[in-house]
mmCIF file of C-alpha atoms and ligand atoms in Angstrom:
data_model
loop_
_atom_site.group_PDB
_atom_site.id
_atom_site.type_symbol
_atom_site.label_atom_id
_atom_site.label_comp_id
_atom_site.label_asym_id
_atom_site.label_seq_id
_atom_site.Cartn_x
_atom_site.Cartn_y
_atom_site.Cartn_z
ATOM 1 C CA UNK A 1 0.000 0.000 0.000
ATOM 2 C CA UNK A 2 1.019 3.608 -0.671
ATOM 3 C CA UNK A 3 2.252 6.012 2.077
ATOM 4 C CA UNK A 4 -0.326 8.529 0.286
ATOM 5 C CA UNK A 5 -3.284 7.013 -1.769
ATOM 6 C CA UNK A 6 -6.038 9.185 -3.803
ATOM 7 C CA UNK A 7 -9.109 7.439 -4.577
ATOM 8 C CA UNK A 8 -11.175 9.702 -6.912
ATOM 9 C CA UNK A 9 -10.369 12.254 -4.395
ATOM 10 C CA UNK A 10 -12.902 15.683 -5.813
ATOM 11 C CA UNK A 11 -12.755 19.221 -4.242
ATOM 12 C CA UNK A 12 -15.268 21.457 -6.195
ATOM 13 C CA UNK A 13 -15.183 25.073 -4.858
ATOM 14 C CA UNK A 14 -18.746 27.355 -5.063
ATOM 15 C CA UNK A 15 -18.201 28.254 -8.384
ATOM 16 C CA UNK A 16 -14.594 26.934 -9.552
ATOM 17 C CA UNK A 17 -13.596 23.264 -10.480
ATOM 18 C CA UNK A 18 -10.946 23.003 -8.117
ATOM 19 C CA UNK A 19 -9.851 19.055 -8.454
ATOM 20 C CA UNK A 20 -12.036 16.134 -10.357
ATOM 21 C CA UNK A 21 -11.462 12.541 -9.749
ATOM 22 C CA UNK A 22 -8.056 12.366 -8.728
ATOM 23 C CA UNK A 23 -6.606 8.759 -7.656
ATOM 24 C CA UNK A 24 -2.628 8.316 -7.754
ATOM 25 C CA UNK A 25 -0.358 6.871 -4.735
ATOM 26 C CA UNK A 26 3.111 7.510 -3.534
ATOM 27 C CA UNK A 27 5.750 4.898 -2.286
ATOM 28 C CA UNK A 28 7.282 5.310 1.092
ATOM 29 C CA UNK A 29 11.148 6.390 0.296
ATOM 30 C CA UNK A 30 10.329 8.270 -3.229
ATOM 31 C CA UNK A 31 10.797 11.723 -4.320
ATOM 32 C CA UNK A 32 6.978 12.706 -6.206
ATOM 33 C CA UNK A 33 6.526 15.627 -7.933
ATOM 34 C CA UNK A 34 3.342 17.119 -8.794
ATOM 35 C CA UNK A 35 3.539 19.577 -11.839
ATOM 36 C CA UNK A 36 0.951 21.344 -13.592
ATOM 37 C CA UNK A 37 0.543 25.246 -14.575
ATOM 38 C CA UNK A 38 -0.850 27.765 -12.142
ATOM 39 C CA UNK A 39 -4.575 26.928 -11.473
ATOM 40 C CA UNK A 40 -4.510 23.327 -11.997
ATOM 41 C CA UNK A 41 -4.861 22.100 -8.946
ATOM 42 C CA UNK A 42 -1.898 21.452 -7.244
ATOM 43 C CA UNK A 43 -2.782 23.614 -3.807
ATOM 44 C CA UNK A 44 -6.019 22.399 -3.563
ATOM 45 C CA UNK A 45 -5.211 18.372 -3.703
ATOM 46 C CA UNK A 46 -2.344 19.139 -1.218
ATOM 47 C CA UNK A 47 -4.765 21.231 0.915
ATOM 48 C CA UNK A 48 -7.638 18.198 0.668
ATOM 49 C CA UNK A 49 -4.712 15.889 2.021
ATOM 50 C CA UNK A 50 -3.693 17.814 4.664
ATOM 51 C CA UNK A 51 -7.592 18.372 5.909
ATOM 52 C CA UNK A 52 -7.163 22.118 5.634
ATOM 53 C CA UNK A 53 -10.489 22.227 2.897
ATOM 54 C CA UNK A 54 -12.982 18.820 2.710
ATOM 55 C CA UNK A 55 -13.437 16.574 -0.315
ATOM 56 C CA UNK A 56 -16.025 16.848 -2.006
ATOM 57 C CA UNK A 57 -15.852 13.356 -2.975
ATOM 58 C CA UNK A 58 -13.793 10.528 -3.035
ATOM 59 C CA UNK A 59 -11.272 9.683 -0.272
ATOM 60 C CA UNK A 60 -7.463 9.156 0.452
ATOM 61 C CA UNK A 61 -5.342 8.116 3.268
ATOM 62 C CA UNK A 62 -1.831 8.679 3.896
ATOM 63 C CA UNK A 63 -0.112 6.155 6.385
ATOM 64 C CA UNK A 64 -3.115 4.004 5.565
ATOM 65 C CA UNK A 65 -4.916 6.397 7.682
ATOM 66 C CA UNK A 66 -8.384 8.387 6.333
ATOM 67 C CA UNK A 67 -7.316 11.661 5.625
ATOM 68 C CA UNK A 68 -10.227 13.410 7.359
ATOM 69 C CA UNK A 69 -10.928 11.216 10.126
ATOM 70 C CA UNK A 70 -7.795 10.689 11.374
ATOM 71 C CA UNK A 71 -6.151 14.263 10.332
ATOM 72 C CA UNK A 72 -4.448 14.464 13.722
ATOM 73 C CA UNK A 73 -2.331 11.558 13.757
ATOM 74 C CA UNK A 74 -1.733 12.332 10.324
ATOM 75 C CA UNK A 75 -0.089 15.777 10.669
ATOM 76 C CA UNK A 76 2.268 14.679 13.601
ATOM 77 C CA UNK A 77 3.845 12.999 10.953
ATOM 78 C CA UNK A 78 4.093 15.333 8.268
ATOM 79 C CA UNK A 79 6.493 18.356 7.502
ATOM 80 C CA UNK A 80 3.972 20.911 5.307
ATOM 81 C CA UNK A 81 5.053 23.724 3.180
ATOM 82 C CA UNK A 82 2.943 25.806 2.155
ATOM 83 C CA UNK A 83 2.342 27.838 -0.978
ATOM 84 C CA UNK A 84 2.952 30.922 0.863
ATOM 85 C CA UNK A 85 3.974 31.393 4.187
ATOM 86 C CA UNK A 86 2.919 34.040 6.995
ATOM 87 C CA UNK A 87 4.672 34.484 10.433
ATOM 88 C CA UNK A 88 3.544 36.849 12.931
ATOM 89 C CA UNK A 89 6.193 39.831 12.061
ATOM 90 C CA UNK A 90 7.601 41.150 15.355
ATOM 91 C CA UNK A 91 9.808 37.436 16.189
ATOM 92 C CA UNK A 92 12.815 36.292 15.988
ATOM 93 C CA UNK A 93 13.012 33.234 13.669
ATOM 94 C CA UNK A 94 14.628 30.539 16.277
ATOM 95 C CA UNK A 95 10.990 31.775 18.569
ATOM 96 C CA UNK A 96 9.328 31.398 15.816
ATOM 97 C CA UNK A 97 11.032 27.727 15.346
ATOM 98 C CA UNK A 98 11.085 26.687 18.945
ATOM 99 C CA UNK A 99 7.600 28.107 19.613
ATOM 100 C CA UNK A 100 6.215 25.839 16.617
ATOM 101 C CA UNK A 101 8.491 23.015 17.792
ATOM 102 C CA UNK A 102 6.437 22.584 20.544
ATOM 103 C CA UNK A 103 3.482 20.383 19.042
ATOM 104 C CA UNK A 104 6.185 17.671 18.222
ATOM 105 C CA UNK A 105 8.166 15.709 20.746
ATOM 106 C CA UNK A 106 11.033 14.954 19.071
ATOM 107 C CA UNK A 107 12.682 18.843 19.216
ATOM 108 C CA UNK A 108 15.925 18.523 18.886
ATOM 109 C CA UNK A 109 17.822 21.735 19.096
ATOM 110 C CA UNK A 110 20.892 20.993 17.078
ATOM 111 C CA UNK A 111 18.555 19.701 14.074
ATOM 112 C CA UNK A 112 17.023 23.454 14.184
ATOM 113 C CA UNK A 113 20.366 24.805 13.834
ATOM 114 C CA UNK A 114 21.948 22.027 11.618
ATOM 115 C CA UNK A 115 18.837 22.910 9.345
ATOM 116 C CA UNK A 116 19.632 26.818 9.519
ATOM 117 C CA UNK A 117 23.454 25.869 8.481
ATOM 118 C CA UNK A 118 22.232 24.185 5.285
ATOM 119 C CA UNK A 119 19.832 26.801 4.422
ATOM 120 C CA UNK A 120 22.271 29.688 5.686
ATOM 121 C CA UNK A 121 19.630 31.206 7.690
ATOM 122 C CA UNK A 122 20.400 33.587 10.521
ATOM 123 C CA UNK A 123 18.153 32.124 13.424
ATOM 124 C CA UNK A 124 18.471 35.309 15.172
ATOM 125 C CA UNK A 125 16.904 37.451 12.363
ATOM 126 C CA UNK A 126 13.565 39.165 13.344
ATOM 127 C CA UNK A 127 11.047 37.773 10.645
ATOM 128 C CA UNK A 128 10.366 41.229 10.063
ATOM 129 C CA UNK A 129 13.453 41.944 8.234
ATOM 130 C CA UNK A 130 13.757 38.681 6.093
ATOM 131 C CA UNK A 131 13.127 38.709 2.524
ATOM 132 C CA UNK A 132 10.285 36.633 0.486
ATOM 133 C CA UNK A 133 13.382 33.964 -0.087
ATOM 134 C CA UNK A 134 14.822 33.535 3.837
ATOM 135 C CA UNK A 135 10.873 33.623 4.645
ATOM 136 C CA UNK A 136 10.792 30.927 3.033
ATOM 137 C CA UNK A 137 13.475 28.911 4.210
ATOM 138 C CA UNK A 138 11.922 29.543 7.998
ATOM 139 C CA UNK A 139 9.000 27.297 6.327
ATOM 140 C CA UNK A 140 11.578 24.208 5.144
ATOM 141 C CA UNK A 141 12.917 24.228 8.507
ATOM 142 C CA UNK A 142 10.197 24.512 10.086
ATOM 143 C CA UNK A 143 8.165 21.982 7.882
ATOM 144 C CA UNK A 144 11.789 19.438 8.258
ATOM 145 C CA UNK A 145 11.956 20.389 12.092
ATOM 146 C CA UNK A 146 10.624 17.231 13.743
ATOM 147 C CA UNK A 147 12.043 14.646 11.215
ATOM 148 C CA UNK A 148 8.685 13.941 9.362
ATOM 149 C CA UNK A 149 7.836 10.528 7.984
ATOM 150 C CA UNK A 150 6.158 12.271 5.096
ATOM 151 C CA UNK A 151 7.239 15.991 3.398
ATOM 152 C CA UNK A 152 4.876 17.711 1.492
ATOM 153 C CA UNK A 153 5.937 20.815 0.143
ATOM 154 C CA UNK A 154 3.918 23.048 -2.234
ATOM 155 C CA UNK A 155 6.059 25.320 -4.684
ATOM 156 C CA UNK A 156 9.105 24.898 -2.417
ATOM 157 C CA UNK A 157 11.691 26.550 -4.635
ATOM 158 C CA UNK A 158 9.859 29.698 -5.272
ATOM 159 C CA UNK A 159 11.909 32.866 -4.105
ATOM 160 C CA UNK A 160 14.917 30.633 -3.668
ATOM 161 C CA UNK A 161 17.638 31.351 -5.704
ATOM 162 C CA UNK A 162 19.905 28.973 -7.790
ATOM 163 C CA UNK A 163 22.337 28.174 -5.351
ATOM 164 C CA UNK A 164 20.076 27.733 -2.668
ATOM 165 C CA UNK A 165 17.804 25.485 -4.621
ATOM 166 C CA UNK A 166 20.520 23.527 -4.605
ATOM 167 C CA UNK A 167 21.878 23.327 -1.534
ATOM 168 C CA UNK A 168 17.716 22.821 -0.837
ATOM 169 C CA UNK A 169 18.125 19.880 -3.008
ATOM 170 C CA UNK A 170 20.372 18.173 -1.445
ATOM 171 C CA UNK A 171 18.620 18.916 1.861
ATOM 172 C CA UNK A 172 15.706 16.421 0.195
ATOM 173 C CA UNK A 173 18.723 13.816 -0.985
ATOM 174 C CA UNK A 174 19.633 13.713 2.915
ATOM 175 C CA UNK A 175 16.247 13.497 4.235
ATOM 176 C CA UNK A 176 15.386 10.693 1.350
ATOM 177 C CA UNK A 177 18.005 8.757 2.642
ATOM 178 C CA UNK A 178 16.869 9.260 6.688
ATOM 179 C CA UNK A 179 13.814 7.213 5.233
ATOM 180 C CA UNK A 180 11.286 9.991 4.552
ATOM 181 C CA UNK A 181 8.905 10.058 1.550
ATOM 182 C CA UNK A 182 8.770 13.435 -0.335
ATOM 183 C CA UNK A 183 6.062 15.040 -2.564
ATOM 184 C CA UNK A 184 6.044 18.546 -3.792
ATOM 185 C CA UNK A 185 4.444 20.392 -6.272
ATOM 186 C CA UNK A 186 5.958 22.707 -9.254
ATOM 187 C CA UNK A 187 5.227 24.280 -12.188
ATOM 188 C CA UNK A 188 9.024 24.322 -13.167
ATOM 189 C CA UNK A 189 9.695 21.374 -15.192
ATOM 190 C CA UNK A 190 13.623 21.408 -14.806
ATOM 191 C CA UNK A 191 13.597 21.140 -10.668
ATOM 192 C CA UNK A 192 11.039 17.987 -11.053
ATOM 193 C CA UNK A 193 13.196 16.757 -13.673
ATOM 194 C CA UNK A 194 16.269 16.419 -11.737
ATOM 195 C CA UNK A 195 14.765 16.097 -8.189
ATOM 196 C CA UNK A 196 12.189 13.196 -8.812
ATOM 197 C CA UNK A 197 11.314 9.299 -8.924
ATOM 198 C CA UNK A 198 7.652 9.452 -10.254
ATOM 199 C CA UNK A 199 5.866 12.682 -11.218
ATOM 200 C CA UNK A 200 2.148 13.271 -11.942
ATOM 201 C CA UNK A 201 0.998 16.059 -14.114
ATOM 202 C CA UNK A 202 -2.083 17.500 -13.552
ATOM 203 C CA UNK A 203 -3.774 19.903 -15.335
ATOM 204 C CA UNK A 204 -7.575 21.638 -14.665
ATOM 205 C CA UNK A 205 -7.908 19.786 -12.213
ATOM 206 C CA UNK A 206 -7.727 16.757 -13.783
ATOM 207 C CA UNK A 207 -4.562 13.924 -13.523
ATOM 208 C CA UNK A 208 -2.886 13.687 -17.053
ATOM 209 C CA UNK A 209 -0.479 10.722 -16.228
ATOM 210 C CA UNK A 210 2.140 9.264 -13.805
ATOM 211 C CA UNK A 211 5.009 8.310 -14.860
ATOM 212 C CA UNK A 212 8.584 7.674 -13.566
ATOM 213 C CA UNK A 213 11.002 10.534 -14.774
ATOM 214 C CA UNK A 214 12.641 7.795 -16.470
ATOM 215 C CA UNK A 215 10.098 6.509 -18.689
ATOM 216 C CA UNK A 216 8.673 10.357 -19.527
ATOM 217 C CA UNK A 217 12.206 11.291 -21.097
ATOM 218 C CA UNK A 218 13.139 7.842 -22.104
ATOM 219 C CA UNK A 219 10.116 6.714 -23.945
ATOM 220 C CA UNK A 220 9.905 6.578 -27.995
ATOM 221 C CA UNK A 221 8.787 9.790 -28.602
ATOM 222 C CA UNK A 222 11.587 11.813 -30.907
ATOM 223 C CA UNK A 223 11.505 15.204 -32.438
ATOM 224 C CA UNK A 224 12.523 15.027 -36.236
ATOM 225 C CA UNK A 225 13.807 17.846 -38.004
ATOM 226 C CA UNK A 226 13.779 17.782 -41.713
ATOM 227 C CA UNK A 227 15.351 20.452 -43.993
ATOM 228 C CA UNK A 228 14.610 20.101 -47.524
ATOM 229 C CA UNK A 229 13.490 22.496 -49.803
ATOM 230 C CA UNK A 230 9.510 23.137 -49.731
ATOM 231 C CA UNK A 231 9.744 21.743 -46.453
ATOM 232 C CA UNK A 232 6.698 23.917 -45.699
ATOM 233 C CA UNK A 233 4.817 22.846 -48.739
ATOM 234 C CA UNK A 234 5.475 19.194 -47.844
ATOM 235 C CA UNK A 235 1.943 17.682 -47.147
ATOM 236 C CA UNK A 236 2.513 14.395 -45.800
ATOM 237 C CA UNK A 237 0.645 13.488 -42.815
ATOM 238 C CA UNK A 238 2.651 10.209 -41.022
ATOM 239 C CA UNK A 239 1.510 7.973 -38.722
ATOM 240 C CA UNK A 240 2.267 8.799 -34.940
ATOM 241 C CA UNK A 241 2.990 12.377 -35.896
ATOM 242 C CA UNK A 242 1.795 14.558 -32.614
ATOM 243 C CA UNK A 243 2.861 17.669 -33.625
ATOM 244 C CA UNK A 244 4.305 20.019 -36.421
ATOM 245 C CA UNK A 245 5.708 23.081 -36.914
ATOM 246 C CA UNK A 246 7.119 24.751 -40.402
ATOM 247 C CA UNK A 247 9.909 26.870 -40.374
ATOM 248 C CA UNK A 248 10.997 27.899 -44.343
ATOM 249 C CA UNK A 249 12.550 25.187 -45.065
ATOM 250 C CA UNK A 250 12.369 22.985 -42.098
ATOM 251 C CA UNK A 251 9.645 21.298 -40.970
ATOM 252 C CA UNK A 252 10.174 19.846 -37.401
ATOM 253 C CA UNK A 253 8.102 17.227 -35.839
ATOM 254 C CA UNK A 254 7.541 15.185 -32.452
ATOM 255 C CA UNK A 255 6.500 11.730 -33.341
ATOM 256 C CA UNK A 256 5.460 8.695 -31.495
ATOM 257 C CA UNK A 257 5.520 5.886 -34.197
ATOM 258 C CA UNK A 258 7.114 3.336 -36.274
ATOM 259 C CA UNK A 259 10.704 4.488 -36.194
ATOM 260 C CA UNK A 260 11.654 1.921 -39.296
ATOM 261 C CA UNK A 261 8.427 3.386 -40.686
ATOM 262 C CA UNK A 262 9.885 6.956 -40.336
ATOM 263 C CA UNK A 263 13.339 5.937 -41.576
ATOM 264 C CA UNK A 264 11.825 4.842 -44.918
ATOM 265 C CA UNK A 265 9.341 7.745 -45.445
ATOM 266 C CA UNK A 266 12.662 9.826 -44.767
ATOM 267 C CA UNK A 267 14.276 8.268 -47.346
ATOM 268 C CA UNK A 268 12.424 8.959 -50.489
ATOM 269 C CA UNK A 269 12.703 12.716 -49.886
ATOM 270 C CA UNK A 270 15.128 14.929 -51.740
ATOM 271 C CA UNK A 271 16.685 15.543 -47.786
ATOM 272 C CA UNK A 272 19.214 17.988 -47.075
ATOM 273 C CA UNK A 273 19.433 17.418 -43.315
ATOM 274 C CA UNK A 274 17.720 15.735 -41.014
ATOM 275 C CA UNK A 275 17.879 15.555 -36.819
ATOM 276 C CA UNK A 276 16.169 12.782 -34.946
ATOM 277 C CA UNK A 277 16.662 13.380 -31.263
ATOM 278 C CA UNK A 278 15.140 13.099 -27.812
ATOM 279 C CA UNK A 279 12.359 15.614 -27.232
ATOM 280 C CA UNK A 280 13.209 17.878 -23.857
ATOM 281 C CA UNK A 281 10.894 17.495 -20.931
ATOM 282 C CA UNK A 282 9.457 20.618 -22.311
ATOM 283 C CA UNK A 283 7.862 19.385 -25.338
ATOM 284 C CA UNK A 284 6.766 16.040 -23.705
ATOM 285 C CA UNK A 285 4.961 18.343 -21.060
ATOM 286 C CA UNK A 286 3.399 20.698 -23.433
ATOM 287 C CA UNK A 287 2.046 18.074 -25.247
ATOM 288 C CA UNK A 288 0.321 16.282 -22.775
ATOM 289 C CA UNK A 289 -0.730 20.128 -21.517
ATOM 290 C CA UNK A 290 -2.575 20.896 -24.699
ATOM 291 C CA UNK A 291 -4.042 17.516 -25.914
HETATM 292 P P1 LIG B 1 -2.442 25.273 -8.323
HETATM 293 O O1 LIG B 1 -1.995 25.009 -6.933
HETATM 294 O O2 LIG B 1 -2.126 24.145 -9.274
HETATM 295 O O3 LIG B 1 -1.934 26.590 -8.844
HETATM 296 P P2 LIG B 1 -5.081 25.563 -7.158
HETATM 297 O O4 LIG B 1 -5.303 24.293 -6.449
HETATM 298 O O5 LIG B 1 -4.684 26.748 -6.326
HETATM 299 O O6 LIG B 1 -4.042 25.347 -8.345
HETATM 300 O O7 LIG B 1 -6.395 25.963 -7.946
HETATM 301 C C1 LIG B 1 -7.171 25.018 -8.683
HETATM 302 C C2 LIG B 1 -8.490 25.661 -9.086
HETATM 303 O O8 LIG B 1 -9.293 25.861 -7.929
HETATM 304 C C3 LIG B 1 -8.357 27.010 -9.753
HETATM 305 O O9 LIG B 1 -9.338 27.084 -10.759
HETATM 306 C C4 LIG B 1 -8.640 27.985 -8.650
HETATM 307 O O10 LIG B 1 -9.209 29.157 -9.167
HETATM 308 C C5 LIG B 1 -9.634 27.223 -7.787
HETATM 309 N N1 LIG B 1 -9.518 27.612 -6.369
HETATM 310 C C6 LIG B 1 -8.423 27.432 -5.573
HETATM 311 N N2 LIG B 1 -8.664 27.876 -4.334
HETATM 312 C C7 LIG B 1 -9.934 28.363 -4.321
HETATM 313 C C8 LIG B 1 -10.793 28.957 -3.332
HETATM 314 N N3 LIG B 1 -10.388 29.142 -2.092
HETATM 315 N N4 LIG B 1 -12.038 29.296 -3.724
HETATM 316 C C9 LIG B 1 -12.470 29.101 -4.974
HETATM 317 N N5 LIG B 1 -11.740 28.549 -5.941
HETATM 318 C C10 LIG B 1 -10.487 28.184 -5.645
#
């Protein structure tokens, strides 16, 4: 069974969609992203799990546990991030951090400041004074505090800058390997790309796919470039052909077919060029975006 489990989990808002029939599950130990753009979904189905807003329909557990029946014992072990975080101004971040700290029993004081080291965050800054970014890493420490089983983080990189992300990054490495199980949400393709196991991509509110990173850049689809003259007047519609796009005299396509098929079409053109190579992340995403 899945540390978190969605069975046709549905959040409809008064007069927005919010999320429809979503059912996925997440393996203790992985790294799962969540990616769709702005408004898909992503807040509310992380919001639903954590009891914050109710289901409309549909249920999940995480820990095997019902999500809204047993929300305490849930959340004790959990680390959340949220979207956007808001302190109480006039504190100093370790009060802020100890004074949180208190729900869990496991405080330990040298993880708070082992935490801060990674993050190079002054514990003794009033939260007054921090910017958007070191705002935000009060909320990873504070979500990472009390050594959650599960992490679920919603748009964790936002306001962080390259370095830090990375540093961030290998904060989540270290805490994958203490045993915890990780999900958080993006709508930047690269950081999901390199941080995760499995992603799911939603989009209006619906879930597009799962995959493992592996198998979404690794499976068959290519992106074929052909240059030829009257590349734009060339009319022939292959098989497997997802998209096109004409540019004078190259026509460049993504294609999910016959590969020997392909090869031999290619062939009886007058060619000049041709590129067959591995669409980015990118183009695999904005395909399954617009179709
Ligand atoms: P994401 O996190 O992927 O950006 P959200 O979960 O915030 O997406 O939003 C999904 C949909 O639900 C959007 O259409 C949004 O307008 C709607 N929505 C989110 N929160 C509320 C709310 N509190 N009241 C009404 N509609 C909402």
């Amino acid at each position: 069974m899945g540390i978190v489990e969605l069975h046709n989990l549905t959040k409809s808002y008064k007069n927005n969609r919010g999320i429809v029939d979503v059912s996925f599950s997440i393996e203790e130990g992985e790294i799962f992203g969540f990616i769709g753009p702005n408004g898909a979904g992503k807040s509310t189905t992380i919001r639903t799990l954590l009891n914050f807003i109710y289901p409309t329909s549909g249920h999940a557990t995480i820990f095997g546990k019902d999500i809204v029946k047993e929300s305490k014992e849930i959340r004790r072990h959990v680390g959340y991030l949220p979207s956007e975080v808001h302190y109480y101004d006039d504190m100093k971040v370790i009060d802020l951090l100890t004074y949180s700290a208190r729900f869990h029993k496991n405080f330990k004081e040298k993880r708070m400041k082992d935490l801060a080291t990674i993050l190079d965050l002054n514990l003794n800054r009033k939260i007054e004074d921090l910017s958007f970014g070191n705002r935000k890493k009060v909320g990873i420490v504070q979500a990472l505090l009390h050594e959650p089983q599960l992490i679920i983080l919603d748009e964790p990189t936002s306001g962080l800058d390259p370095l830090m992300q990375h540093h961030f990054f290998d904060l989540l490495h270290q805490e994958q390997k203490r045993g915890a199980t990780i999900f958080f949400s993006s709508h930047v393709l690269s950081e999901v790309q390199k941080m995760c196991d499995r992603v799911a991509i939603i989009k209006e509110g619906q879930l597009v796919k799962v995959e493992t990173m592996e198998s979404l850049t690794k499976n068959k689809m290519k992106n074929v470039t052909i240059a030829m003259e009257g590349a734009d007047q060339l009319s022939i519609e292959f098989d497997g052909v997802i998209s096109r796009e004409v540019k004078r005299n190259e026509l460049k396509l993504l294609y999910n077919g016959d590969i020997q098929w392909l090869l031999k079409q290619l062939n009886s053109l007058p060619l000049q060029d041709v590129l067959i190579e591995e669409p980015s992340l990118e183009e695999i995403f904005m395909h399954y975006y617009e179709s």
